[in-house]
PDB file of C-alpha atoms in Angstrom:
ATOM      1  CA  ASP S  45    -106.367-176.517 -11.779  1.00 56.00           C
ATOM      2  CA  ALA S  46    -108.398-178.829  -9.537  1.00 67.00           C
ATOM      3  CA  GLY S  47    -111.682-177.487  -8.296  1.00 93.00           C
ATOM      4  CA  VAL S  48    -113.246-178.397  -4.969  1.00 96.00           C
ATOM      5  CA  THR S  49    -112.801-182.053  -4.082  1.00 97.00           C
ATOM      6  CA  GLN S  50    -115.076-183.864  -1.659  1.00 97.00           C
ATOM      7  CA  SER S  51    -114.817-187.356  -0.229  1.00 97.00           C
ATOM      8  CA  PRO S  52    -116.381-189.789  -0.052  1.00 97.00           C
ATOM      9  CA  THR S  53    -118.909-189.378  -2.860  1.00 96.00           C
ATOM     10  CA  HIS S  54    -121.446-191.678  -1.233  1.00 96.00           C
ATOM     11  CA  LEU S  55    -121.859-192.925   2.307  1.00 96.00           C
ATOM     12  CA  ILE S  56    -124.369-195.074   4.174  1.00 98.00           C
ATOM     13  CA  LYS S  57    -124.528-194.838   7.978  1.00 98.00           C
ATOM     14  CA  THR S  58    -126.769-196.201  10.687  1.00 98.00           C
ATOM     15  CA  ARG S  59    -128.859-193.974  12.911  1.00 98.00           C
ATOM     16  CA  GLY S  60    -126.858-192.894  15.981  1.00 98.00           C
ATOM     17  CA  GLN S  61    -123.482-193.230  14.302  1.00 98.00           C
ATOM     18  CA  GLN S  62    -121.009-190.461  13.608  1.00 98.00           C
ATOM     19  CA  VAL S  63    -119.705-189.380  10.201  1.00 98.00           C
ATOM     20  CA  THR S  64    -116.834-187.271   8.890  1.00 98.00           C
ATOM     21  CA  LEU S  65    -116.908-185.685   5.450  1.00 98.00           C
ATOM     22  CA  ARG S  66    -113.862-184.110   3.844  1.00 98.00           C
ATOM     23  CA  CYS S  67    -113.273-181.198   1.506  1.00 98.00           C
ATOM     24  CA  SER S  68    -110.231-179.869  -0.327  1.00 98.00           C
ATOM     25  CA  PRO S  69    -110.810-176.319  -1.546  1.00 96.00           C
ATOM     26  CA  LYS S  70    -109.919-174.991  -4.960  1.00 95.00           C
ATOM     27  CA  SER S  71    -106.272-174.069  -5.229  1.00 93.00           C
ATOM     28  CA  GLY S  72    -105.688-170.605  -3.800  1.00 90.00           C
ATOM     29  CA  HIS S  73    -108.977-170.457  -1.883  1.00 92.00           C
ATOM     30  CA  ASP S  74    -108.822-169.938   1.877  1.00 92.00           C
ATOM     31  CA  THR S  75    -112.480-169.971   2.947  1.00 92.00           C
ATOM     32  CA  VAL S  76    -114.646-173.072   3.093  1.00 94.00           C
ATOM     33  CA  SER S  77    -118.399-173.241   3.587  1.00 94.00           C
ATOM     34  CA  TRP S  78    -120.570-176.312   4.095  1.00 96.00           C
ATOM     35  CA  TYR S  79    -124.155-176.770   2.936  1.00 95.00           C
ATOM     36  CA  GLN S  80    -126.799-179.450   3.413  1.00 96.00           C
ATOM     37  CA  GLN S  81    -129.175-180.082   0.554  1.00 95.00           C
ATOM     38  CA  ALA S  82    -132.216-182.280   1.052  1.00 94.00           C
ATOM     39  CA  LEU S  83    -133.889-183.785  -1.981  1.00 90.00           C
ATOM     40  CA  GLY S  84    -135.811-181.158  -3.932  1.00 88.00           C
ATOM     41  CA  GLN S  85    -134.652-178.276  -1.732  1.00 90.00           C
ATOM     42  CA  GLY S  86    -132.071-175.544  -2.086  1.00 91.00           C
ATOM     43  CA  PRO S  87    -128.754-175.859  -0.228  1.00 92.00           C
ATOM     44  CA  GLN S  88    -128.928-174.813   3.438  1.00 93.00           C
ATOM     45  CA  PHE S  89    -125.922-173.045   4.967  1.00 92.00           C
ATOM     46  CA  ILE S  90    -124.311-174.992   7.826  1.00 96.00           C
ATOM     47  CA  PHE S  91    -121.156-173.022   8.635  1.00 95.00           C
ATOM     48  CA  GLN S  92    -118.110-171.298   7.206  1.00 93.00           C
ATOM     49  CA  TYR S  93    -114.444-171.672   8.133  1.00 94.00           C
ATOM     50  CA  TYR S  94    -111.669-169.140   7.667  1.00 92.00           C
ATOM     51  CA  GLU S  95    -108.203-169.154   9.218  1.00 91.00           C
ATOM     52  CA  GLU S  96    -109.028-172.443  10.938  1.00 94.00           C
ATOM     53  CA  GLU S  97    -111.957-170.923  12.828  1.00 94.00           C
ATOM     54  CA  GLU S  98    -115.719-171.118  12.427  1.00 94.00           C
ATOM     55  CA  ARG S  99    -116.687-167.660  11.274  1.00 90.00           C
ATOM     56  CA  GLN S 100    -120.395-167.994  10.615  1.00 89.00           C
ATOM     57  CA  ARG S 101    -122.997-170.618  11.411  1.00 93.00           C
ATOM     58  CA  GLY S 102    -126.444-171.390  10.104  1.00 92.00           C
ATOM     59  CA  ASN S 103    -129.371-172.849  12.013  1.00 93.00           C
ATOM     60  CA  PHE S 104    -127.923-176.293  12.671  1.00 96.00           C
ATOM     61  CA  PRO S 105    -127.579-178.097  16.024  1.00 97.00           C
ATOM     62  CA  ASP S 106    -124.288-178.672  17.798  1.00 96.00           C
ATOM     63  CA  ARG S 107    -124.249-182.229  16.430  1.00 98.00           C
ATOM     64  CA  PHE S 108    -122.798-180.562  13.345  1.00 98.00           C
ATOM     65  CA  SER S 109    -119.215-179.483  13.838  1.00 97.00           C
ATOM     66  CA  GLY S 110    -116.276-178.783  11.643  1.00 97.00           C
ATOM     67  CA  HIS S 111    -112.623-178.117  11.348  1.00 97.00           C
ATOM     68  CA  GLN S 112    -110.284-176.352   8.978  1.00 97.00           C
ATOM     69  CA  PHE S 113    -106.652-177.357   8.649  1.00 97.00           C
ATOM     70  CA  PRO S 114    -103.609-175.150   7.934  1.00 96.00           C
ATOM     71  CA  ASN S 115    -103.726-176.206   4.271  1.00 95.00           C
ATOM     72  CA  TYR S 116    -107.324-174.841   4.145  1.00 96.00           C
ATOM     73  CA  SER S 117    -108.918-178.268   3.753  1.00 97.00           C
ATOM     74  CA  SER S 118    -111.921-178.898   5.940  1.00 98.00           C
ATOM     75  CA  GLU S 119    -113.951-181.593   7.629  1.00 98.00           C
ATOM     76  CA  LEU S 120    -117.621-181.725   8.536  1.00 98.00           C
ATOM     77  CA  ASN S 121    -118.540-183.987  11.458  1.00 98.00           C
ATOM     78  CA  VAL S 122    -122.051-185.049  12.326  1.00 98.00           C
ATOM     79  CA  ASN S 123    -122.706-186.916  15.571  1.00 98.00           C
ATOM     80  CA  ALA S 124    -125.690-189.010  16.627  1.00 98.00           C
ATOM     81  CA  LEU S 125    -127.006-189.291  13.091  1.00 98.00           C
ATOM     82  CA  LEU S 126    -130.735-189.002  12.498  1.00 98.00           C
ATOM     83  CA  LEU S 127    -132.705-190.227   9.518  1.00 98.00           C
ATOM     84  CA  GLY S 128    -133.339-186.577   8.671  1.00 97.00           C
ATOM     85  CA  ASP S 129    -129.622-185.994   8.195  1.00 98.00           C
ATOM     86  CA  SER S 130    -129.810-187.893   4.920  1.00 98.00           C
ATOM     87  CA  ALA S 131    -128.877-185.350   2.263  1.00 97.00           C
ATOM     88  CA  LEU S 132    -126.286-184.143  -0.210  1.00 96.00           C
ATOM     89  CA  TYR S 133    -123.544-182.300   1.672  1.00 98.00           C
ATOM     90  CA  LEU S 134    -121.823-179.638  -0.370  1.00 97.00           C
ATOM     91  CA  CYS S 135    -118.558-177.874   0.236  1.00 97.00           C
ATOM     92  CA  ALA S 136    -117.815-174.503  -1.349  1.00 94.00           C
ATOM     93  CA  SER S 137    -114.603-172.506  -1.336  1.00 93.00           C
ATOM     94  CA  THR S 138    -113.731-168.916  -2.144  1.00 88.00           C
ATOM     95  CA  LEU S 139    -111.046-166.274  -1.778  1.00 83.00           C
ATOM     96  CA  GLY S 140    -111.842-162.644  -1.055  1.00 74.00           C
ATOM     97  CA  THR S 141    -114.542-161.334  -3.373  1.00 68.00           C
ATOM     98  CA  ALA S 142    -114.229-164.190  -5.851  1.00 67.00           C
ATOM     99  CA  GLY S 143    -117.305-166.267  -6.532  1.00 76.00           C
ATOM    100  CA  TYR S 144    -117.914-169.526  -4.732  1.00 87.00           C
ATOM    101  CA  THR S 145    -116.797-172.831  -6.265  1.00 92.00           C
ATOM    102  CA  PHE S 146    -118.756-175.882  -5.189  1.00 94.00           C
ATOM    103  CA  GLY S 147    -117.738-179.503  -5.069  1.00 96.00           C
ATOM    104  CA  SER S 148    -119.967-182.308  -6.332  1.00 95.00           C
ATOM    105  CA  GLY S 149    -120.958-183.210  -2.816  1.00 96.00           C
ATOM    106  CA  THR S 150    -121.181-186.260  -0.580  1.00 97.00           C
ATOM    107  CA  ARG S 151    -124.459-188.168  -0.658  1.00 97.00           C
ATOM    108  CA  LEU S 152    -125.143-189.316   2.933  1.00 98.00           C
ATOM    109  CA  THR S 153    -127.845-191.886   3.579  1.00 98.00           C
ATOM    110  CA  VAL S 154    -128.815-192.654   7.162  1.00 98.00           C
ATOM    111  CA  VAL S 155    -130.693-195.929   7.687  1.00 98.00           C
TER     112      VAL S 155
ATOM    113  CA  LEU M1020    -129.646-160.782   3.466  1.00 59.00           C
ATOM    114  CA  ALA M1021    -132.377-159.864   1.008  1.00 64.00           C
ATOM    115  CA  LYS M1022    -135.061-162.481   0.377  1.00 82.00           C
ATOM    116  CA  THR M1023    -135.589-163.557  -3.206  1.00 90.00           C
ATOM    117  CA  THR M1024    -138.684-164.859  -4.968  1.00 92.00           C
ATOM    118  CA  GLN M1025    -138.555-166.767  -8.237  1.00 95.00           C
ATOM    119  CA  PRO M1026    -140.917-169.145 -10.069  1.00 96.00           C
ATOM    120  CA  ILE M1027    -140.869-172.718  -8.848  1.00 95.00           C
ATOM    121  CA  SER M1028    -140.674-174.163 -12.347  1.00 97.00           C
ATOM    122  CA  MET M1029    -140.570-173.237 -16.037  1.00 97.00           C
ATOM    123  CA  ASP M1030    -140.796-175.195 -19.264  1.00 97.00           C
ATOM    124  CA  SER M1031    -139.413-174.306 -22.671  1.00 97.00           C
ATOM    125  CA  TYR M1032    -138.229-175.866 -25.929  1.00 97.00           C
ATOM    126  CA  GLU M1033    -134.855-176.251 -27.529  1.00 97.00           C
ATOM    127  CA  GLY M1034    -133.696-173.195 -29.437  1.00 97.00           C
ATOM    128  CA  GLN M1035    -135.908-170.789 -27.495  1.00 97.00           C
ATOM    129  CA  GLU M1036    -134.753-167.909 -25.325  1.00 97.00           C
ATOM    130  CA  VAL M1037    -135.614-168.418 -21.661  1.00 98.00           C
ATOM    131  CA  ASN M1038    -136.017-165.573 -19.182  1.00 98.00           C
ATOM    132  CA  ILE M1039    -136.197-166.291 -15.448  1.00 97.00           C
ATOM    133  CA  THR M1040    -137.170-163.355 -13.266  1.00 96.00           C
ATOM    134  CA  CYS M1041    -136.254-162.973  -9.631  1.00 95.00           C
ATOM    135  CA  SER M1042    -137.803-160.466  -7.211  1.00 94.00           C
ATOM    136  CA  HIS M1043    -135.698-158.957  -4.427  1.00 91.00           C
ATOM    137  CA  ASN M1044    -137.650-155.990  -3.091  1.00 91.00           C
ATOM    138  CA  ASN M1045    -135.426-155.499  -0.041  1.00 89.00           C
ATOM    139  CA  ILE M1046    -132.108-155.445  -1.857  1.00 90.00           C
ATOM    140  CA  ALA M1047    -129.511-153.308  -0.070  1.00 88.00           C
ATOM    141  CA  THR M1048    -127.202-150.746  -1.609  1.00 89.00           C
ATOM    142  CA  ASN M1049    -124.125-152.993  -1.312  1.00 85.00           C
ATOM    143  CA  ASP M1050    -125.846-156.149  -2.555  1.00 87.00           C
ATOM    144  CA  TYR M1051    -124.928-157.921  -5.757  1.00 89.00           C
ATOM    145  CA  ILE M1052    -127.193-160.319  -7.680  1.00 91.00           C
ATOM    146  CA  THR M1053    -125.760-163.722  -8.506  1.00 90.00           C
ATOM    147  CA  TRP M1054    -127.210-166.688 -10.367  1.00 93.00           C
ATOM    148  CA  TYR M1055    -126.156-170.307  -9.955  1.00 94.00           C
ATOM    149  CA  GLN M1056    -127.084-173.395 -11.980  1.00 96.00           C
ATOM    150  CA  GLN M1057    -127.367-176.854 -10.444  1.00 96.00           C
ATOM    151  CA  PHE M1058    -127.677-180.241 -12.139  1.00 95.00           C
ATOM    152  CA  PRO M1059    -128.897-183.301 -10.194  1.00 89.00           C
ATOM    153  CA  SER M1060    -126.325-184.703  -7.752  1.00 84.00           C
ATOM    154  CA  GLN M1061    -123.864-181.906  -8.499  1.00 90.00           C
ATOM    155  CA  GLY M1062    -122.898-178.736  -6.695  1.00 93.00           C
ATOM    156  CA  PRO M1063    -124.209-175.364  -7.888  1.00 94.00           C
ATOM    157  CA  ARG M1064    -122.188-173.657 -10.592  1.00 93.00           C
ATOM    158  CA  PHE M1065    -121.728-169.891 -10.862  1.00 91.00           C
ATOM    159  CA  ILE M1066    -123.400-168.464 -13.976  1.00 93.00           C
ATOM    160  CA  ILE M1067    -123.356-164.691 -13.773  1.00 93.00           C
ATOM    161  CA  GLN M1068    -123.244-161.776 -11.343  1.00 91.00           C
ATOM    162  CA  GLY M1069    -124.244-158.144 -11.632  1.00 92.00           C
ATOM    163  CA  TYR M1070    -124.949-154.953  -9.729  1.00 92.00           C
ATOM    164  CA  LYS M1071    -126.997-152.868 -12.159  1.00 90.00           C
ATOM    165  CA  THR M1072    -128.023-152.511 -15.823  1.00 90.00           C
ATOM    166  CA  LYS M1073    -126.892-155.422 -17.977  1.00 94.00           C
ATOM    167  CA  VAL M1074    -124.163-158.016 -17.746  1.00 94.00           C
ATOM    168  CA  THR M1075    -123.398-160.556 -20.441  1.00 94.00           C
ATOM    169  CA  ASN M1076    -121.004-163.486 -20.605  1.00 94.00           C
ATOM    170  CA  GLU M1077    -120.617-166.502 -22.854  1.00 93.00           C
ATOM    171  CA  VAL M1078    -123.418-168.344 -21.071  1.00 92.00           C
ATOM    172  CA  ALA M1079    -126.136-165.847 -20.177  1.00 96.00           C
ATOM    173  CA  SER M1080    -127.225-162.255 -19.769  1.00 97.00           C
ATOM    174  CA  LEU M1081    -128.449-160.591 -16.604  1.00 97.00           C
ATOM    175  CA  PHE M1082    -130.798-157.629 -16.800  1.00 97.00           C
ATOM    176  CA  ILE M1083    -131.233-155.415 -13.731  1.00 97.00           C
ATOM    177  CA  PRO M1084    -133.629-152.435 -13.817  1.00 96.00           C
ATOM    178  CA  ALA M1085    -132.737-149.104 -12.258  1.00 95.00           C
ATOM    179  CA  ASP M1086    -134.591-149.798  -8.985  1.00 95.00           C
ATOM    180  CA  ARG M1087    -132.776-153.153  -8.650  1.00 95.00           C
ATOM    181  CA  LYS M1088    -135.863-154.734  -7.059  1.00 94.00           C
ATOM    182  CA  SER M1089    -135.834-157.513  -9.616  1.00 95.00           C
ATOM    183  CA  SER M1090    -133.510-159.145 -12.099  1.00 96.00           C
ATOM    184  CA  THR M1091    -133.892-161.380 -15.137  1.00 97.00           C
ATOM    185  CA  LEU M1092    -131.575-164.165 -16.165  1.00 97.00           C
ATOM    186  CA  SER M1093    -131.710-164.682 -19.925  1.00 98.00           C
ATOM    187  CA  LEU M1094    -130.525-167.921 -21.520  1.00 97.00           C
ATOM    188  CA  PRO M1095    -130.288-167.606 -25.320  1.00 94.00           C
ATOM    189  CA  ARG M1096    -131.185-170.570 -27.525  1.00 93.00           C
ATOM    190  CA  VAL M1097    -131.489-173.174 -24.788  1.00 97.00           C
ATOM    191  CA  SER M1098    -130.683-176.837 -25.322  1.00 96.00           C
ATOM    192  CA  LEU M1099    -131.661-179.998 -23.463  1.00 97.00           C
ATOM    193  CA  SER M1100    -128.491-179.664 -21.387  1.00 96.00           C
ATOM    194  CA  ASP M1101    -129.808-176.425 -19.869  1.00 97.00           C
ATOM    195  CA  THR M1102    -132.367-178.449 -17.910  1.00 97.00           C
ATOM    196  CA  ALA M1103    -131.402-177.670 -14.314  1.00 97.00           C
ATOM    197  CA  VAL M1104    -132.350-175.717 -11.212  1.00 97.00           C
ATOM    198  CA  TYR M1105    -131.444-172.017 -11.300  1.00 97.00           C
ATOM    199  CA  TYR M1106    -130.907-170.062  -8.096  1.00 95.00           C
ATOM    200  CA  CYS M1107    -131.025-166.299  -7.696  1.00 93.00           C
ATOM    201  CA  LEU M1108    -129.008-164.980  -4.744  1.00 89.00           C
ATOM    202  CA  VAL M1109    -128.617-161.481  -3.358  1.00 87.00           C
ATOM    203  CA  GLY M1110    -125.899-160.420  -0.968  1.00 82.00           C
ATOM    204  CA  GLU M1111    -122.817-158.332  -0.355  1.00 74.00           C
ATOM    205  CA  GLN M1112    -119.663-159.060  -2.250  1.00 62.00           C
ATOM    206  CA  ARG M1113    -117.478-157.320   0.298  1.00 55.00           C
ATOM    207  CA  SER M1114    -115.353-160.269   1.334  1.00 54.00           C
ATOM    208  CA  SER M1115    -115.279-164.002   1.645  1.00 54.00           C
ATOM    209  CA  ALA M1116    -117.188-163.512   4.905  1.00 58.00           C
ATOM    210  CA  SER M1117    -120.297-162.977   2.847  1.00 64.00           C
ATOM    211  CA  LYS M1118    -122.054-166.308   3.098  1.00 70.00           C
ATOM    212  CA  ILE M1119    -124.474-167.093   0.321  1.00 75.00           C
ATOM    213  CA  ILE M1120    -128.030-168.160   1.097  1.00 79.00           C
ATOM    214  CA  PHE M1121    -130.040-170.184  -1.385  1.00 84.00           C
ATOM    215  CA  GLY M1122    -133.785-170.117  -1.928  1.00 83.00           C
ATOM    216  CA  SER M1123    -135.755-172.925  -3.533  1.00 84.00           C
ATOM    217  CA  GLY M1124    -134.706-172.049  -7.075  1.00 94.00           C
ATOM    218  CA  THR M1125    -136.449-172.390 -10.431  1.00 97.00           C
ATOM    219  CA  ARG M1126    -136.599-175.837 -11.982  1.00 97.00           C
ATOM    220  CA  LEU M1127    -136.174-175.330 -15.730  1.00 98.00           C
ATOM    221  CA  SER M1128    -137.184-178.141 -18.061  1.00 98.00           C
ATOM    222  CA  ILE M1129    -136.228-178.009 -21.735  1.00 97.00           C
ATOM    223  CA  ARG M1130    -138.095-180.199 -24.208  1.00 96.00           C
ATOM    224  CA  PRO M1131    -137.027-181.282 -27.724  1.00 94.00           C
TER     225      PRO M1131
END
């Protein structure tokens, strides 16, 4: 049973560019959450998707947007990249009251 | 969501029992206590969850006193591979709508 799959694993972008990160949830999970984790810090909640809609959002600017597809997979888009957006981006999925399963993340470097 | 406080770092040796305590003075009646483990460049991994008293699984034990204002994660006979960051989280387990919020965690270092 595959867990949460994220792609790509590593990415280098230039300041001002746009990036799309992808996540396939664990089989049977219908809710996807995205987190940003800077080096040495705990993961910070970006937003959560359920039934193809953003259900909750953390304290992130509108440059961060997302999407959930009918098969429950999800994308995280970041526009107008800043150097400070460099981080590990984590996707987590869950179903009902089950615990969260995290992927291994996408390491984004903005230069 | 209740705020949690845990030590920034801890050191121990192989074969020892390690106890990491987390304070959550404002825990609500419906809140559960959950611990995650994270290795470098990996996503957090669920360790254990509890509501009150004691919970034990194949990896760890979780002790929660009657007032539930704190909890202690106990790792028996640690090994070098237990070196990781451990996060204590408090929140409702009512549905998948319950987002989880991480603090800074406890960086545990195990020495030979």
